[in-house]
Amino acid sequence: MFFQLSAQETLSSAQWQEDLRFIQNTIHEDYSFLFVKTTKEDFNTEVETLYKDIPNLQEHEIIVGISRLVSLFKYGHTYVSFHQKPFEFSQFPFNLYEFNDGIYIQGTHKNYPEAVGAKVIAVEGKPISEVLKAIEPTVEVENTQYFKAYGINNIRYPAVLHAQKITKTLQNEVTLTLEKNDKVFTQSFTALAKGENVPTHRGYVHQNENWLDARDSSTTPLYLQHLDKVYFSTYLAKEKAMYVRHSRIRDEAEESTKDFYARVFNEIETNDTEKLIIDLRLNGGGNNYLNKDVIKGLIKAEKINKIGKLFVIIGKRTFSACQNLVNEIDNYTNVIFVGEPTAENVNFWGDNRPVTLPNSGINISLSYLWWQDKPAMENADWIAPSIPVTMSFNEYASNQDPVLDAALTFDVPDFKPKPMDYIVSLYLSGQTQKLAEELPKMIQDPLYAFCDFETGLLRVGNILLQSGRTPQIQASIQVFSMILQLFPNSANAYKYQGEAYIALQDNDKATEALKKAISLDSRGDIGKTAKEILFQITN
């Protein structure tokens, strides 16, 4: 077994089981607040399954099993690292990246020149979709964007592939089925020596004497320039735009975050600047106490803090303290977000501390601080862009940047970057006729395809319903009825409508609405809940 510890005795099954009980007890006693996306019962069930399996597992399978267990909490700061000495896992020498047309080998060791830039079709003969599904439980998947950015490269660990049954044995070679230049072929990769890592920076392998990048290196797009710097800015005279790329939330030694943005805002005032574009797509976080000066500067920048002038690029690597920055920009400025959704929940458990297992010495990282920048009712899987733009592999390889282009060229008068806020304002101000005219048009307008109007309206109706006051409950029924006019197959709207009628003691109408919800979602959770509610009022 090439992961066998050197200069250390192999732990017994009983010792690993003792470590597992330590994890279980520690989480229940000190971190029970993490039971948000999973239940104590499901967690305990997984613990018992792993406990029973340990005598029949190899060391790496146990470690991956612990990772699966910790990943149940689905918070990106709560995880088990596979890079802990002396247990660190070997890696295959490639870097995967998910573009809008598939998963590609973005970078690889120079020994595999044919593979760089190839689309991944299968791993060990198994379709890539099946492999991704198999490895996902080993990743602390905060949301699907997090998995795309930070999770898919668990494929390059031989230990994970074996533990998740992609390979039959622990092996230091893997064969990928690839497609490149309209040809399908296989390529076998040999694992790097233990302790040697794939040299990624901001999610990419960059060209050097030993590693290959699929991107044409003759030129470099702005978002990949000066990656040795935390932030840099440049004035784009042709577009009359100031571009800032900010890739970590920390200070540079030469220029603090406060001083950097003070200089940027000064240049905006002195130049003929019509747009400010802040690029946060590669920003994985840092010290969110540094966000304050950025927000203060944006609020004061009257020249640029207007809809259509302030753009922030976000993406699947936007995470942690940068999520806090995105939240605050959203709260306090007239921003338009461009790109892809972020990798972090809007409100989240962050800031972890290591908990050391008594026998193996492995550290598990457990979050202990709750970060809440928005009301609980506004919590969501992520911050989504108002201008959704993704990138294809060919655009990456040829140094195009459709995301920045979208921000630079966007010019839509009277654009509503927060359409639900606009709809709610019409409702609250009693402009019912305008609401009736505007809402259907916005739902059909491709410009607002990014907005989940149904979910947004359901949230409004549910807030009214949960107030418990008769006038608000009656208003919630109006909202649910409006939803059903626009989305006639909304099982949730019927379910909530049924609950509202129950609150008004109109069980006949409640029964009618609940039955409709059940018929629309007979096998789903909504239908199941509707059945339970219906049973309560009819028995």
XYZ file of C-alpha atoms in Angstrom:
539
model
C 0.000 0.000 0.000
C 1.793 3.135 -1.174
C 0.083 5.300 1.441
C 1.556 3.161 4.240
C 2.980 5.308 7.032
C 6.719 5.384 7.380
C 8.358 5.547 10.800
C 4.949 5.147 12.428
C 2.961 2.145 13.500
C -0.317 1.499 11.758
C -3.257 2.294 13.991
C -5.497 -0.532 15.117
C -9.173 -0.659 14.217
C -10.004 0.055 17.852
C -7.894 3.219 17.787
C -9.606 4.487 14.635
C -12.987 3.680 16.187
C -11.968 5.612 19.289
C -11.096 8.592 17.062
C -14.488 8.304 15.411
C -16.297 8.365 18.757
C -14.218 11.395 19.697
C -15.456 13.202 16.571
C -19.047 12.220 17.301
C -18.950 13.329 20.931
C -17.064 16.557 20.220
C -19.520 17.643 17.560
C -22.572 16.835 19.678
C -21.141 18.527 22.764
C -19.336 21.553 21.305
C -20.537 22.049 17.722
C -24.195 21.024 17.742
C -25.042 24.359 16.086
C -23.670 22.892 12.839
C -26.729 20.646 12.535
C -28.489 22.839 9.996
C -28.292 20.991 6.686
C -28.171 17.534 8.219
C -29.803 16.060 11.307
C -28.256 14.538 14.398
C -29.983 11.282 13.504
C -28.512 11.127 9.993
C -25.082 12.051 11.336
C -25.227 9.314 13.973
C -26.366 6.777 11.382
C -23.324 7.564 9.235
C -21.063 7.334 12.281
C -22.359 3.868 13.133
C -21.983 2.668 9.549
C -18.360 3.810 9.413
C -17.684 2.441 12.910
C -18.811 -1.042 11.858
C -16.883 -0.858 8.585
C -13.541 0.242 10.059
C -12.164 -3.281 10.733
C -12.532 -4.055 7.022
C -11.145 -0.773 5.702
C -7.677 0.374 4.788
C -6.280 3.497 6.385
C -7.049 5.808 3.451
C -10.626 4.502 3.293
C -11.120 5.417 6.944
C -9.782 8.939 6.367
C -12.062 9.424 3.370
C -14.912 8.054 5.488
C -14.207 10.685 8.139
C -14.206 13.293 5.376
C -17.634 12.077 4.215
C -18.873 12.384 7.774
C -17.633 15.957 8.289
C -18.850 16.941 4.817
C -22.434 16.161 5.863
C -22.604 19.627 7.416
C -22.121 21.223 3.982
C -20.206 24.271 5.138
C -17.053 25.056 3.194
C -15.038 25.883 6.316
C -15.833 22.510 7.937
C -13.710 19.788 6.382
C -10.887 17.247 6.577
C -7.738 18.128 4.662
C -6.074 15.376 2.650
C -2.700 17.152 2.968
C -1.859 16.299 6.578
C 1.472 14.639 7.248
C 2.032 11.750 7.524
C -1.383 10.866 6.109
C -1.257 13.122 3.057
C -2.691 11.628 -0.114
C -0.788 11.416 -3.371
C -2.217 13.228 -6.387
C -2.451 12.642 -10.093
C -0.694 15.401 -12.082
C -3.614 17.268 -13.620
C -5.952 20.127 -12.754
C -9.607 19.935 -13.723
C -11.747 22.989 -14.419
C -15.457 23.119 -15.153
C -16.410 25.373 -18.065
C -19.927 25.812 -19.442
C -19.312 23.064 -22.009
C -17.818 20.441 -19.718
C -14.901 19.537 -17.475
C -11.481 19.959 -19.048
C -7.876 19.323 -18.138
C -6.868 22.947 -17.670
C -3.327 22.084 -16.661
C -1.089 19.056 -16.379
C 2.491 17.971 -15.970
C 4.683 18.358 -19.041
C 4.836 14.564 -19.407
C 1.233 14.588 -20.662
C 1.127 17.196 -23.460
C -1.662 15.438 -25.355
C -3.966 15.648 -22.355
C -3.799 19.382 -21.684
C -6.901 21.105 -23.028
C -8.830 17.850 -23.415
C -12.405 17.356 -22.266
C -12.872 14.612 -19.670
C -15.378 11.988 -20.794
C -14.752 9.185 -18.300
C -12.528 8.047 -15.423
C -11.546 4.384 -15.406
C -14.308 3.803 -17.937
C -17.002 5.386 -15.773
C -18.809 8.472 -17.182
C -17.593 11.715 -15.643
C -21.113 12.490 -14.355
C -21.121 9.202 -12.432
C -17.664 9.889 -11.011
C -18.633 13.376 -9.858
C -21.681 11.958 -8.102
C -19.457 9.401 -6.371
C -16.887 11.888 -5.066
C -19.334 14.631 -4.039
C -19.926 13.137 -0.553
C -16.201 13.614 0.185
C -16.488 17.375 -0.369
C -17.826 20.009 2.029
C -20.331 21.130 -0.607
C -21.641 24.511 0.567
C -23.484 24.775 -2.747
C -23.109 23.451 -6.291
C -20.771 26.305 -7.195
C -18.427 25.337 -4.365
C -18.265 21.804 -5.688
C -17.453 23.019 -9.204
C -14.637 25.220 -7.952
C -13.191 23.390 -4.976
C -14.538 19.841 -5.147
C -14.134 18.299 -8.575
C -10.379 17.913 -8.171
C -10.890 15.252 -5.517
C -10.809 13.112 -8.656
C -7.038 13.488 -8.648
C -6.631 11.633 -5.329
C -6.085 7.874 -5.840
C -7.283 7.327 -2.274
C -10.613 9.028 -2.946
C -11.141 7.140 -6.200
C -10.668 3.840 -4.398
C -12.656 4.736 -1.274
C -15.557 5.885 -3.442
C -15.330 2.732 -5.590
C -14.233 4.370 -8.836
C -11.218 2.067 -8.804
C -11.235 -1.480 -7.450
C -7.939 -1.101 -5.626
C -5.695 1.679 -4.374
C -3.556 2.312 -7.429
C -1.005 4.906 -8.462
C -2.232 5.033 -12.046
C -5.539 6.199 -13.480
C -6.862 6.177 -17.031
C -9.047 9.000 -18.294
C -11.082 8.964 -21.476
C -10.541 12.324 -23.156
C -11.759 14.269 -26.172
C -9.623 16.776 -28.033
C -9.736 18.103 -31.582
C -12.768 15.874 -32.273
C -10.815 12.742 -31.304
C -11.551 10.500 -28.331
C -8.582 8.773 -26.706
C -7.368 7.450 -23.365
C -4.536 8.797 -21.268
C -3.034 7.145 -18.217
C -1.538 9.289 -15.456
C 0.917 8.194 -12.770
C 0.559 9.704 -9.308
C 3.077 12.251 -8.103
C 5.372 11.346 -5.245
C 3.737 11.640 -1.857
C 4.044 15.226 -0.656
C 4.290 16.683 -4.157
C 1.250 18.749 -5.114
C -0.290 20.033 -8.322
C 0.859 23.692 -8.341
C -2.398 25.615 -8.661
C -2.809 29.326 -7.970
C -6.278 30.903 -7.828
C -7.631 27.632 -9.205
C -5.364 27.333 -12.242
C -2.112 25.643 -13.183
C 0.127 28.227 -14.811
C 2.664 27.515 -17.530
C 6.270 26.948 -16.441
C 9.147 24.621 -17.223
C 7.374 21.598 -15.705
C 3.666 22.309 -16.077
C 1.401 23.035 -19.030
C -1.583 25.397 -19.235
C -4.273 24.935 -21.893
C -4.432 28.699 -22.356
C -2.544 30.438 -25.162
C 0.324 32.119 -23.309
C 1.017 34.759 -25.960
C -1.278 37.156 -24.110
C -3.082 37.246 -20.762
C -6.601 38.520 -20.001
C -6.976 41.077 -17.234
C -8.448 38.667 -14.688
C -5.286 36.535 -14.844
C -2.743 39.352 -14.905
C -0.525 40.151 -11.897
C -1.695 37.128 -9.923
C 1.263 37.703 -7.626
C -0.660 40.729 -6.346
C -3.709 40.701 -4.102
C -5.218 43.559 -6.085
C -4.409 45.738 -9.044
C -6.230 48.334 -11.117
C -6.071 49.721 -14.620
C -7.977 52.425 -16.445
C -9.525 51.315 -19.735
C -9.552 54.546 -21.689
C -11.513 53.253 -24.676
C -14.376 52.037 -22.480
C -13.963 54.849 -19.910
C -13.911 52.178 -17.224
C -11.790 51.523 -14.156
C -11.028 47.815 -13.740
C -10.011 46.347 -10.374
C -9.082 42.720 -9.792
C -9.193 41.836 -6.101
C -8.201 38.222 -5.424
C -7.850 37.948 -1.629
C -9.217 39.838 1.347
C -5.906 40.865 2.852
C -3.469 43.754 2.731
C -0.499 43.945 0.401
C 2.765 44.765 2.156
C 3.355 47.719 -0.169
C -0.178 49.153 -0.121
C -3.027 48.430 2.282
C -6.545 47.693 1.099
C -7.639 51.077 2.449
C -4.906 52.948 0.569
C -5.401 50.949 -2.618
C -9.104 51.764 -2.853
C -8.505 55.388 -1.859
C -6.193 55.625 -4.855
C -8.738 53.888 -7.103
C -11.544 56.250 -6.085
C -9.272 59.244 -6.584
C -8.407 58.049 -10.099
C -12.104 57.589 -10.842
C -12.693 61.224 -9.951
C -9.752 62.544 -11.972
C -10.361 60.380 -15.058
C -13.306 60.438 -17.433
C -14.748 57.332 -15.775
C -18.204 56.013 -16.581
C -17.929 52.554 -15.003
C -16.143 50.826 -12.144
C -15.723 47.059 -12.475
C -14.478 45.149 -9.432
C -13.516 41.575 -10.305
C -13.962 39.178 -7.370
C -14.338 35.945 -9.325
C -11.055 34.468 -8.015
C -11.387 35.774 -4.459
C -11.501 32.981 -1.882
C -11.652 35.243 1.170
C -9.382 36.295 4.013
C -9.912 38.957 6.683
C -13.379 40.428 6.333
C -12.567 43.284 8.700
C -10.806 44.825 5.700
C -14.100 45.098 3.804
C -15.238 48.209 5.674
C -13.037 50.663 3.768
C -14.125 49.212 0.429
C -17.801 49.653 1.299
C -17.332 53.162 2.707
C -15.497 54.206 -0.435
C -18.187 52.807 -2.725
C -20.977 54.521 -0.807
C -19.178 57.864 -1.018
C -18.355 57.496 -4.721
C -21.439 59.330 -5.970
C -20.039 59.482 -9.487
C -19.981 55.709 -9.787
C -22.454 54.391 -7.182
C -25.339 54.324 -9.629
C -27.184 51.537 -11.435
C -25.370 50.885 -14.685
C -22.065 52.328 -13.482
C -20.963 49.957 -10.712
C -20.361 46.321 -11.674
C -18.932 43.498 -9.567
C -17.826 40.244 -11.168
C -18.500 37.162 -9.044
C -17.994 33.463 -9.669
C -17.614 29.964 -8.349
C -14.437 30.765 -6.411
C -15.988 33.766 -4.612
C -16.009 32.496 -1.044
C -15.679 33.157 2.694
C -14.719 36.762 3.605
C -15.303 37.695 -0.009
C -18.893 36.485 0.370
C -19.174 39.001 3.205
C -17.828 41.689 0.879
C -20.315 40.725 -1.834
C -23.160 40.746 0.706
C -22.242 44.220 1.921
C -21.835 45.591 -1.592
C -25.294 44.188 -2.315
C -26.731 45.744 0.849
C -25.320 49.246 0.536
C -24.634 50.104 -3.107
C -26.304 50.222 -6.508
C -24.260 47.316 -7.820
C -24.978 45.052 -10.759
C -23.420 41.615 -10.280
C -22.009 39.902 -13.360
C -20.787 36.334 -13.896
C -21.736 33.220 -11.931
C -23.227 32.613 -8.463
C -20.861 32.608 -5.498
C -19.478 29.525 -3.725
C -20.743 30.454 -0.257
C -24.169 30.689 1.330
C -25.278 34.269 1.972
C -25.218 33.695 5.740
C -22.865 30.947 6.858
C -20.818 29.206 9.512
C -17.196 30.240 8.944
C -13.929 30.661 10.862
C -12.870 27.147 11.796
C -10.618 25.736 14.471
C -8.696 22.439 14.289
C -9.872 19.562 16.439
C -7.126 16.948 16.808
C -8.093 13.283 16.963
C -6.432 11.551 19.944
C -4.900 8.520 18.212
C -4.242 9.444 14.587
C -3.458 13.091 15.280
C -5.546 14.078 12.256
C -7.037 17.556 12.430
C -10.615 18.138 11.435
C -11.568 21.762 10.816
C -14.876 22.760 12.416
C -16.574 26.125 11.978
C -17.500 28.041 15.105
C -18.535 31.568 14.016
C -21.863 32.475 12.430
C -21.650 35.264 9.843
C -24.929 36.975 9.019
C -24.966 39.994 6.715
C -28.617 39.670 5.718
C -31.888 38.881 7.519
C -32.655 35.190 7.909
C -35.511 35.490 5.426
C -33.004 36.629 2.779
C -30.569 33.784 3.311
C -29.853 31.824 0.145
C -27.480 29.297 -1.358
C -25.481 32.148 -2.900
C -25.531 35.634 -4.315
C -26.569 35.287 -7.946
C -25.565 37.637 -10.752
C -28.019 40.012 -12.386
C -26.118 39.488 -15.628
C -25.365 35.736 -15.793
C -22.314 34.972 -17.914
C -20.265 31.793 -18.046
C -17.121 30.886 -19.942
C -16.500 28.105 -22.455
C -13.237 26.229 -22.661
C -12.398 27.787 -26.028
C -12.962 31.257 -24.590
C -10.540 30.450 -21.784
C -7.971 28.895 -24.098
C -8.049 31.862 -26.490
C -7.899 34.475 -23.701
C -11.399 35.820 -24.213
C -13.308 37.181 -21.242
C -17.057 37.188 -21.924
C -17.739 38.144 -18.304
C -15.775 41.378 -18.401
C -17.097 42.067 -21.898
C -20.663 41.807 -20.586
C -19.960 44.400 -17.903
C -18.190 46.758 -20.286
C -20.902 46.637 -22.947
C -23.981 46.563 -20.702
C -26.241 49.522 -21.413
C -29.883 48.921 -20.532
C -31.808 52.000 -19.388
C -34.091 51.469 -16.388
C -32.600 48.040 -15.645
C -33.734 46.523 -12.340
C -30.795 44.544 -10.877
C -33.040 43.463 -7.985
C -36.345 42.757 -9.714
C -38.017 41.255 -6.645
C -37.296 44.398 -4.638
C -38.979 46.385 -7.393
C -42.001 44.064 -7.457
C -42.375 44.214 -3.668
C -42.141 48.012 -3.733
C -45.031 48.144 -6.211
C -47.071 45.824 -4.002
C -46.378 47.718 -0.780
C -47.129 51.079 -2.370
C -50.497 49.831 -3.615
C -49.640 50.140 -7.312
C -51.616 47.005 -8.133
C -52.374 47.939 -11.734
C -48.729 48.611 -12.517
C -47.773 45.410 -10.714
C -50.247 43.425 -12.822
C -48.698 44.888 -15.966
C -45.008 44.780 -15.020
C -44.688 41.372 -13.371
C -45.769 39.156 -16.317
C -43.574 41.178 -18.676
C -40.524 40.818 -16.440
C -41.082 37.077 -16.062
C -41.081 36.701 -19.849
C -38.167 39.101 -20.424
C -34.884 37.194 -21.079
C -33.086 40.076 -19.378
C -34.540 38.892 -16.057
C -34.102 35.168 -16.609
C -31.641 35.201 -13.708
C -34.446 35.945 -11.245
C -36.453 33.115 -9.683
C -39.700 35.055 -9.470
C -41.692 32.082 -8.214
C -39.414 31.512 -5.213
C -39.225 35.228 -4.506
C -42.987 35.624 -4.503
C -43.421 32.513 -2.359
C -41.067 34.057 0.169
C -43.132 37.254 0.263
C -46.350 35.295 0.711
C -44.867 33.093 3.406
C -43.625 36.090 5.393
C -47.171 37.451 5.390
C -48.575 34.045 6.332
C -46.151 33.524 9.220
C -47.106 36.870 10.782
C -50.191 35.180 12.238
C -52.299 38.314 11.795
C -55.576 38.008 9.893
C -55.031 40.944 7.481
C -51.567 39.668 6.552
C -52.823 36.100 6.150
C -55.545 37.360 3.811
C -52.879 39.293 1.910
C -50.778 36.121 1.658
C -53.680 34.351 -0.065
C -53.725 37.149 -2.628
C -49.999 36.655 -3.204
C -50.350 32.871 -3.561
C -53.262 33.361 -5.969
C -51.129 35.730 -8.028
C -48.336 33.147 -8.102
C -50.759 30.501 -9.345
C -51.916 32.757 -12.154
C -48.296 33.133 -13.270
C -47.074 29.641 -12.329
C -50.132 27.336 -12.404
C -48.056 24.248 -11.569
C -46.571 25.648 -8.371
C -47.189 22.927 -5.797
C -45.626 25.115 -3.115
C -48.075 27.941 -3.765
C -51.011 25.553 -3.337
C -49.501 24.139 -0.144
C -48.963 27.576 1.385
C -52.406 28.644 0.233
C -53.832 25.630 2.044
C -51.981 26.604 5.222
C -53.321 30.151 4.929
C -56.908 28.929 4.629
C -56.392 26.715 7.684
C -55.208 29.781 9.605
C -58.461 31.483 8.577
C -60.415 28.351 9.624
C -61.652 27.683 6.083
C -60.929 23.966 5.893
C -62.920 23.414 2.706
C -60.741 25.753 0.672
C -57.676 24.456 2.505
C -58.538 20.892 1.502
C -58.984 21.909 -2.116
C -55.611 23.683 -2.214
C -53.742 20.889 -0.427
C -55.159 18.227 -2.741
C -53.945 20.268 -5.687
C -50.468 20.476 -4.153
C -50.443 16.709 -3.672
C -51.484 16.057 -7.268
C -48.699 18.306 -8.579
C -45.992 16.777 -6.369
C -47.286 13.339 -5.456
C -43.835 11.843 -4.839
C -41.932 14.887 -3.611
C -41.389 16.586 -0.273
C -44.007 19.264 -0.969
C -46.658 16.652 -1.675
C -45.614 14.681 1.399
C -45.952 17.735 3.633
C -49.309 18.615 2.071
C -50.554 15.081 2.798
C -49.521 15.405 6.446
C -51.305 18.748 6.792
C -54.405 17.395 5.056
C -54.458 14.375 7.372
C -54.385 16.670 10.414
C -57.445 18.669 9.332
C -59.506 15.712 8.125
C -58.973 13.368 11.084
